[in-house]
Amino acid sequence: MYKSIVKQQIPFLDLRGQHQQIKAQVFEAFDQVYENTAFSGGYFVEKFENKFAEFCHTEFAIGVNNGTSALQLAIIALGIGPGDEVIVPANTFIATAWGVSYAGATPVFVDCTSDTWQIDPSKIEEKITSRTKAIIGVHLYGQPFNLEAIDEICKNHNLFMIEDAAQAQGANYKNIPVGGFGEMACFSFYPGKNLGACGEAGGITTNNENYYNALKSLRNHGCVERYYHDEVGYNMRMGGLEAASLNVKLNYLPVWNQRRKEIAAEYRKGVVNPHIRIQAQPVWADSIYHLFVIVTENREDLMSYLNDHNIFPGMHYPVPCHLQKAYKNLGYKKGDCPNAEYLAEHCLSLPMYAELSDENVDYIIDVLNAYNHG
Ligand SMILES: Cc1ncc(COP(=O)(O)O)c(C=O)c1O
């Protein structure tokens, strides 16, 4: 018998609780945007940029329309383009590679480790060629990647390091917030992220004023002075309503991240089942648990068992980047990145959001511990 019986469905993510809690404040912030008709860029975006740079301990933050654009602009601002290669983990959300492709460069995929599931530094050097210009590390699932190891490879080979911090707003590496380690760090504020806008949004942090100025121009049609276009630019500005919602939500983020860490600690302590393995967390990594990923031998079996018990996990991600049809032309085959392929076939993401109740967490743990199909 389970200690607690939960009757309602427990999804992998439910945003309703969060938005009910802050609805009045967000609507008040929307009202101010409306009164000022500051719908694109402007005061509320600048306010968010200042707050977010402070939050990440960086000199600058630039708001853009989503995290994929953030990656594209970072690559372009570094002068990377056709003929160049960029090292990207095989185990990530596909947008990490899109930024490279959009700029006309080629992503080169590297396997993850078998326990942290993040880019394996020992497999990078064999992929570096005379065309390699940068490495994008991903703070995947909210956990910092091995920043010092990647930074050393970058220094030895004269490469740029970019952080894909789309899933990691507030994560720490050796007590320092992610976002300021690479040349630039790219964030997503997609609604489902730990810090998610009421709409689509993204951002880039950097300590380099030249990159900051380049990014500001690129996101705004390539101009500093209106109607004078110094380069071919893009329309990738952040909207005022999105920024206003982020200004409210950033105040809550530390508390929400802390709650996710508590839930993760419960999962780590409570789930004791030889059929289930949890992501390894090195001592230097302080994850904000955007996702809580597990692996199991027979995923379909565990998935249907959990569904029968009203628990509905996610799957991040069922196909690794190097085997996606979109990159068929690059000629990768099964077996090229074995750890990422294993993960894609065996991973599940447990329910994870700050509003998940203790009762539901206990229930999920009990149900997982009672699983014995294998
Ligand atoms: C690792 C990673 N990189 C990039 C992105 C792209 O962000 P967006 O969806 O805001 O374009 C996401 C989120 O979706 C992501 O998880």
Coordinates of C-alpha atoms and ligand atoms in Angstrom, one line a residue:
M1 CA 0.0 0.0 0.0
Y2 CA 1.2 3.5 -0.8
K3 CA 1.6 5.9 2.1
S4 CA -0.5 8.4 0.2
I5 CA -3.0 7.8 -2.5
V6 CA -3.2 10.6 -5.1
K7 CA -6.3 10.6 -7.3
Q8 CA -5.8 13.6 -9.6
Q9 CA -3.4 13.3 -12.5
I10 CA 0.2 14.6 -11.9
P11 CA 1.6 16.0 -15.1
F12 CA 5.4 16.5 -15.7
L13 CA 4.7 20.3 -15.6
D14 CA 1.8 22.4 -14.6
L15 CA 2.1 26.2 -14.8
R16 CA -1.3 27.0 -13.5
G17 CA -0.4 27.2 -9.8
Q18 CA 2.5 29.6 -10.5
H19 CA 0.4 31.9 -12.6
Q20 CA -2.5 32.0 -10.2
Q21 CA -0.1 33.1 -7.4
I22 CA 1.3 36.1 -9.4
K23 CA -1.7 36.9 -11.6
A24 CA -2.6 40.2 -10.0
Q25 CA 1.0 41.5 -10.1
V26 CA 1.5 40.5 -13.7
F27 CA -1.7 42.1 -14.8
E28 CA -0.7 45.3 -13.0
A29 CA 2.6 45.2 -14.9
F30 CA 0.8 44.6 -18.2
D31 CA -1.3 47.6 -17.4
Q32 CA 1.8 49.8 -17.1
V33 CA 3.1 48.5 -20.4
Y34 CA -0.3 49.3 -21.9
E35 CA -0.4 52.8 -20.4
N36 CA 3.1 53.5 -21.8
T37 CA 2.4 51.7 -25.1
A38 CA 5.9 50.2 -24.6
F39 CA 5.1 47.1 -26.6
S40 CA 8.5 46.4 -28.3
G41 CA 11.8 47.1 -26.5
G42 CA 11.8 50.2 -24.3
Y43 CA 11.6 50.8 -20.6
F44 CA 10.3 47.4 -19.4
V45 CA 12.8 45.5 -21.5
E46 CA 15.7 47.7 -20.3
K47 CA 14.5 47.2 -16.7
F48 CA 14.6 43.5 -17.1
E49 CA 18.0 43.5 -18.8
N50 CA 19.5 45.4 -15.8
K51 CA 17.8 43.1 -13.3
F52 CA 18.9 40.0 -15.2
A53 CA 22.5 41.1 -15.6
E54 CA 22.6 41.7 -11.8
F55 CA 21.0 38.3 -11.2
C56 CA 23.7 36.6 -13.3
H57 CA 26.6 38.7 -12.0
T58 CA 27.4 39.9 -15.5
E59 CA 28.1 43.3 -16.9
F60 CA 25.4 43.2 -19.6
A61 CA 22.2 41.4 -20.6
I62 CA 20.3 41.8 -23.9
G63 CA 16.7 40.8 -24.2
V64 CA 15.6 39.1 -27.5
N65 CA 12.5 37.3 -28.8
N66 CA 13.5 33.7 -27.8
G67 CA 16.4 31.5 -26.8
T68 CA 16.9 30.2 -30.3
S69 CA 17.5 33.7 -31.6
A70 CA 19.9 34.3 -28.7
L71 CA 22.0 31.4 -29.9
Q72 CA 21.9 32.6 -33.5
L73 CA 22.9 36.1 -32.6
A74 CA 25.7 34.9 -30.3
I75 CA 27.2 32.9 -33.1
I76 CA 26.9 35.7 -35.6
A77 CA 28.3 38.3 -33.2
L78 CA 31.4 36.1 -32.9
G79 CA 31.9 36.3 -36.7
I80 CA 31.1 32.6 -37.2
G81 CA 29.6 31.7 -40.5
P82 CA 29.7 29.5 -43.6
G83 CA 32.7 27.1 -43.7
D84 CA 33.1 27.2 -39.9
E85 CA 32.3 24.4 -37.4
V86 CA 30.9 24.6 -33.9
I87 CA 31.1 21.7 -31.3
V88 CA 27.7 21.0 -29.8
P89 CA 26.5 18.2 -27.5
A90 CA 24.5 15.4 -29.1
N91 CA 22.3 15.3 -26.0
T92 CA 20.5 18.7 -26.0
F93 CA 17.3 20.3 -27.3
I94 CA 17.8 20.8 -31.0
A95 CA 17.8 24.6 -30.8
T96 CA 21.4 24.5 -29.5
A97 CA 22.3 23.4 -33.0
W98 CA 19.8 25.6 -34.8
G99 CA 21.8 28.7 -33.9
V100 CA 24.9 27.3 -35.6
S101 CA 22.9 26.2 -38.7
Y102 CA 21.1 29.5 -39.0
A103 CA 24.4 31.3 -39.2
G104 CA 25.5 29.1 -42.0
A105 CA 28.0 27.1 -40.0
T106 CA 28.1 23.4 -39.3
P107 CA 27.3 21.8 -35.9
V108 CA 29.7 19.0 -34.9
F109 CA 28.1 16.7 -32.4
V110 CA 29.9 15.2 -29.4
D111 CA 28.6 12.5 -27.1
C112 CA 27.7 13.0 -23.4
T113 CA 29.1 11.2 -20.4
S114 CA 27.4 8.1 -19.2
D115 CA 26.5 9.5 -15.8
T116 CA 26.1 13.4 -16.0
W117 CA 24.6 13.1 -19.5
Q118 CA 26.4 16.4 -20.4
I119 CA 29.0 17.0 -23.1
D120 CA 32.0 14.7 -22.5
P121 CA 35.2 16.9 -22.4
S122 CA 37.3 13.8 -23.2
K123 CA 35.6 13.3 -26.5
I124 CA 35.9 16.9 -27.8
E125 CA 39.5 17.2 -29.0
E126 CA 39.2 14.4 -31.5
K127 CA 36.4 16.5 -33.2
I128 CA 38.4 19.7 -33.4
T129 CA 39.6 20.7 -36.9
S130 CA 41.1 23.8 -38.5
R131 CA 37.5 25.0 -39.2
T132 CA 36.4 24.7 -35.5
K133 CA 35.6 28.1 -34.1
A134 CA 33.6 27.5 -30.9
I135 CA 32.2 25.1 -28.3
I136 CA 28.6 25.4 -27.1
G137 CA 28.3 23.8 -23.7
V138 CA 24.7 23.2 -22.4
H139 CA 23.7 23.5 -18.8
L140 CA 21.3 20.7 -19.5
Y141 CA 18.3 20.0 -17.2
G142 CA 19.4 23.1 -15.2
Q143 CA 22.8 21.5 -14.2
P144 CA 26.0 23.4 -15.1
F145 CA 28.3 21.5 -17.5
N146 CA 32.0 21.0 -16.7
L147 CA 32.9 24.7 -17.3
E148 CA 36.6 24.5 -16.4
A149 CA 37.3 21.5 -18.5
I150 CA 35.6 23.0 -21.6
D151 CA 37.2 26.4 -20.9
E152 CA 40.7 24.8 -20.9
I153 CA 40.0 23.0 -24.2
C154 CA 38.9 26.4 -25.7
K155 CA 42.0 28.2 -24.4
N156 CA 44.3 25.4 -25.8
H157 CA 42.7 25.5 -29.2
N158 CA 41.9 29.2 -29.4
L159 CA 38.1 28.6 -29.5
F160 CA 35.2 30.6 -28.2
M161 CA 33.1 29.1 -25.4
I162 CA 29.3 29.8 -25.5
E163 CA 27.0 28.7 -22.6
D164 CA 23.6 27.5 -23.6
A165 CA 21.9 28.4 -20.3
A166 CA 18.4 28.1 -21.7
Q167 CA 17.4 25.7 -18.9
A168 CA 19.6 27.1 -16.1
Q169 CA 18.5 30.6 -14.8
G170 CA 20.0 30.7 -11.4
A171 CA 22.2 27.6 -11.5
N172 CA 25.7 27.9 -9.9
Y173 CA 29.0 26.5 -10.8
K174 CA 31.3 26.5 -7.7
N175 CA 28.9 29.1 -6.2
I176 CA 29.1 31.4 -9.2
P177 CA 26.0 31.9 -11.3
V178 CA 26.2 30.6 -14.8
G179 CA 26.0 33.2 -17.5
G180 CA 29.4 34.9 -17.2
F181 CA 31.8 32.0 -17.9
G182 CA 31.7 32.0 -21.7
E183 CA 32.0 34.8 -24.3
M184 CA 28.3 34.9 -24.1
A185 CA 25.5 32.9 -22.5
C186 CA 22.1 32.3 -24.1
F187 CA 18.9 32.0 -22.1
S188 CA 15.4 31.0 -23.0
F189 CA 12.4 32.5 -21.2
Y190 CA 9.9 30.1 -22.9
P191 CA 6.9 29.8 -20.6
G192 CA 7.9 26.4 -19.3
K193 CA 11.4 27.4 -18.2
N194 CA 12.2 28.0 -14.5
L195 CA 12.0 31.7 -15.5
G196 CA 9.5 31.8 -18.2
A197 CA 7.7 34.8 -19.8
C198 CA 4.0 35.1 -20.5
G199 CA 4.9 34.6 -24.1
E200 CA 8.1 33.9 -26.0
A201 CA 11.4 35.5 -24.9
G202 CA 15.1 35.0 -24.6
G203 CA 18.3 36.8 -23.6
I204 CA 22.1 36.9 -23.8
T205 CA 24.5 37.8 -21.0
T206 CA 28.1 38.9 -21.5
N207 CA 30.9 40.8 -19.8
N208 CA 32.2 42.0 -23.2
E209 CA 31.1 45.5 -24.2
N210 CA 31.9 44.9 -27.9
Y211 CA 29.7 41.8 -28.0
Y212 CA 27.0 43.8 -26.2
N213 CA 27.0 46.6 -28.7
A214 CA 27.1 44.1 -31.6
L215 CA 24.1 42.2 -30.2
K216 CA 22.1 45.3 -29.7
S217 CA 22.5 46.3 -33.3
L218 CA 21.9 42.8 -34.7
R219 CA 18.6 42.3 -32.8
N220 CA 17.4 45.7 -34.1
H221 CA 17.7 45.6 -37.9
G222 CA 21.4 46.3 -37.7
C223 CA 21.0 49.9 -36.6
V224 CA 22.1 52.0 -33.7
E225 CA 20.5 55.2 -35.1
R226 CA 17.0 54.6 -36.4
Y227 CA 16.8 54.1 -40.2
Y228 CA 20.6 54.0 -40.6
H229 CA 21.5 50.3 -41.1
D230 CA 25.2 49.6 -40.7
E231 CA 24.8 45.8 -41.4
V232 CA 22.2 43.2 -42.3
G233 CA 20.4 42.8 -39.0
Y234 CA 17.3 41.0 -37.6
N235 CA 14.1 41.9 -35.9
M236 CA 14.7 39.9 -32.7
R237 CA 13.6 42.4 -30.0
M238 CA 12.0 41.4 -26.8
G239 CA 8.3 42.5 -26.3
G240 CA 7.3 44.8 -23.5
L241 CA 4.6 42.5 -22.2
E242 CA 7.0 39.6 -22.0
A243 CA 9.6 41.8 -20.2
A244 CA 7.0 43.1 -17.7
S245 CA 6.0 39.5 -16.8
L246 CA 9.7 38.6 -16.4
N247 CA 10.3 41.6 -14.1
V248 CA 7.6 40.2 -11.8
K249 CA 8.7 36.6 -12.0
L250 CA 12.4 37.2 -11.5
N251 CA 11.6 38.3 -8.0
Y252 CA 10.2 34.9 -7.2
L253 CA 12.8 32.8 -9.1
P254 CA 15.1 32.1 -6.1
V255 CA 12.2 30.8 -4.1
W256 CA 10.9 28.7 -7.0
N257 CA 14.4 27.3 -7.7
Q258 CA 14.9 26.5 -4.0
R259 CA 11.6 24.5 -4.0
R260 CA 12.7 22.6 -7.1
K261 CA 16.0 21.7 -5.3
E262 CA 14.0 20.5 -2.3
I263 CA 11.9 18.2 -4.5
A264 CA 15.0 17.0 -6.3
A265 CA 16.6 16.2 -2.9
E266 CA 13.5 14.2 -1.9
Y267 CA 13.7 12.3 -5.2
R268 CA 17.4 11.6 -4.8
K269 CA 17.0 10.4 -1.2
G270 CA 13.7 8.6 -1.6
V271 CA 13.9 6.7 -4.9
V272 CA 15.7 3.5 -4.1
N273 CA 15.0 1.1 -6.9
P274 CA 17.7 -0.9 -8.8
H275 CA 15.6 -0.4 -12.0
I276 CA 16.0 3.4 -11.9
R277 CA 19.1 5.5 -12.3
I278 CA 19.3 9.3 -11.6
Q279 CA 21.5 12.0 -13.2
A280 CA 24.9 12.2 -11.5
Q281 CA 25.6 15.6 -9.9
P282 CA 29.3 16.6 -9.5
V283 CA 30.1 18.5 -6.3
W284 CA 30.7 21.7 -8.2
A285 CA 27.3 21.7 -9.9
D286 CA 24.3 23.4 -8.2
S287 CA 21.4 22.5 -10.4
I288 CA 18.1 24.3 -10.5
Y289 CA 16.4 21.2 -11.7
H290 CA 14.6 22.5 -14.8
L291 CA 14.1 18.8 -15.4
F292 CA 14.6 15.7 -13.2
V293 CA 15.6 13.0 -15.6
I294 CA 15.9 9.3 -14.8
V295 CA 16.8 6.3 -16.9
T296 CA 15.3 2.8 -16.8
E297 CA 15.9 -0.3 -19.0
N298 CA 12.3 -0.7 -20.1
R299 CA 11.0 2.8 -20.5
E300 CA 7.7 2.0 -22.1
D301 CA 6.9 -0.4 -19.3
L302 CA 7.7 2.2 -16.6
M303 CA 5.9 4.9 -18.5
S304 CA 2.6 2.8 -18.7
Y305 CA 3.0 1.8 -15.1
L306 CA 3.3 5.4 -14.0
N307 CA 0.4 6.4 -16.2
D308 CA -1.7 3.7 -14.6
H309 CA -0.9 5.4 -11.3
N310 CA -1.9 8.9 -12.6
I311 CA 1.7 10.1 -13.1
F312 CA 2.6 11.5 -16.5
P313 CA 6.4 12.0 -17.0
G314 CA 8.0 13.8 -19.9
M315 CA 10.8 12.6 -22.3
H316 CA 13.9 14.8 -22.9
Y317 CA 14.7 14.0 -25.6
P318 CA 13.6 10.9 -27.6
V319 CA 16.0 11.5 -30.5
P320 CA 19.6 12.8 -30.1
C321 CA 20.6 15.8 -32.3
H322 CA 23.0 13.8 -34.5
L323 CA 20.2 11.4 -35.5
Q324 CA 17.5 14.0 -36.3
K325 CA 16.3 13.9 -39.9
A326 CA 17.1 17.6 -40.2
Y327 CA 20.8 16.7 -39.9
K328 CA 20.7 13.7 -42.2
N329 CA 23.0 15.5 -44.6
L330 CA 25.8 15.5 -42.0
G331 CA 26.1 11.7 -42.3
Y332 CA 25.9 10.7 -38.7
K333 CA 24.8 7.1 -37.9
K334 CA 23.6 5.1 -34.9
G335 CA 26.6 4.2 -32.8
D336 CA 28.4 7.6 -33.2
C337 CA 27.3 8.9 -29.8
P338 CA 26.4 5.8 -27.8
N339 CA 25.7 7.5 -24.5
A340 CA 23.3 10.1 -26.0
E341 CA 21.6 7.3 -27.9
Y342 CA 21.1 5.2 -24.8
L343 CA 19.7 8.1 -23.0
A344 CA 17.3 8.9 -25.8
E345 CA 15.9 5.4 -25.6
H346 CA 15.7 5.1 -21.8
C347 CA 15.0 8.6 -20.3
L348 CA 12.0 9.9 -18.5
S349 CA 11.5 13.3 -16.8
L350 CA 9.7 13.1 -13.4
P351 CA 7.1 15.7 -12.5
M352 CA 9.1 18.9 -11.5
Y353 CA 7.7 22.3 -10.7
A354 CA 7.8 24.5 -7.6
E355 CA 4.1 24.0 -6.8
L356 CA 4.3 20.2 -6.7
S357 CA 3.0 19.3 -3.2
D358 CA 4.9 17.2 -0.7
E359 CA 2.1 14.8 -0.8
N360 CA 2.5 14.3 -4.5
V361 CA 6.3 14.0 -4.2
D362 CA 5.9 11.3 -1.6
Y363 CA 3.4 9.5 -3.7
I364 CA 5.6 9.6 -6.8
I365 CA 8.5 8.2 -4.8
D366 CA 6.4 5.4 -3.3
V367 CA 5.1 4.5 -6.7
L368 CA 8.6 4.4 -8.2
N369 CA 9.9 2.3 -5.3
A370 CA 7.1 -0.2 -5.8
Y371 CA 8.0 -0.7 -9.5
N372 CA 9.5 -4.1 -10.1
H373 CA 8.8 -5.1 -13.7
G374 CA 12.3 -4.1 -15.0
Ligands
LIG1 C1 18.9 23.7 -24.2 C2 18.0 24.7 -25.0 N1 18.6 25.5 -25.9 C3 17.8 26.4 -26.6 C4 16.5 26.5 -26.4 C5 15.7 27.5 -27.3 O1 14.9 28.4 -26.6 P1 13.5 28.9 -27.1 O2 12.5 27.8 -27.1 O3 13.2 30.1 -26.3 O4 13.8 29.4 -28.5 C6 15.8 25.7 -25.4 C7 14.4 25.8 -25.1 O5 13.5 25.5 -25.7 C8 16.6 24.7 -24.7 O6 16.1 23.9 -23.8

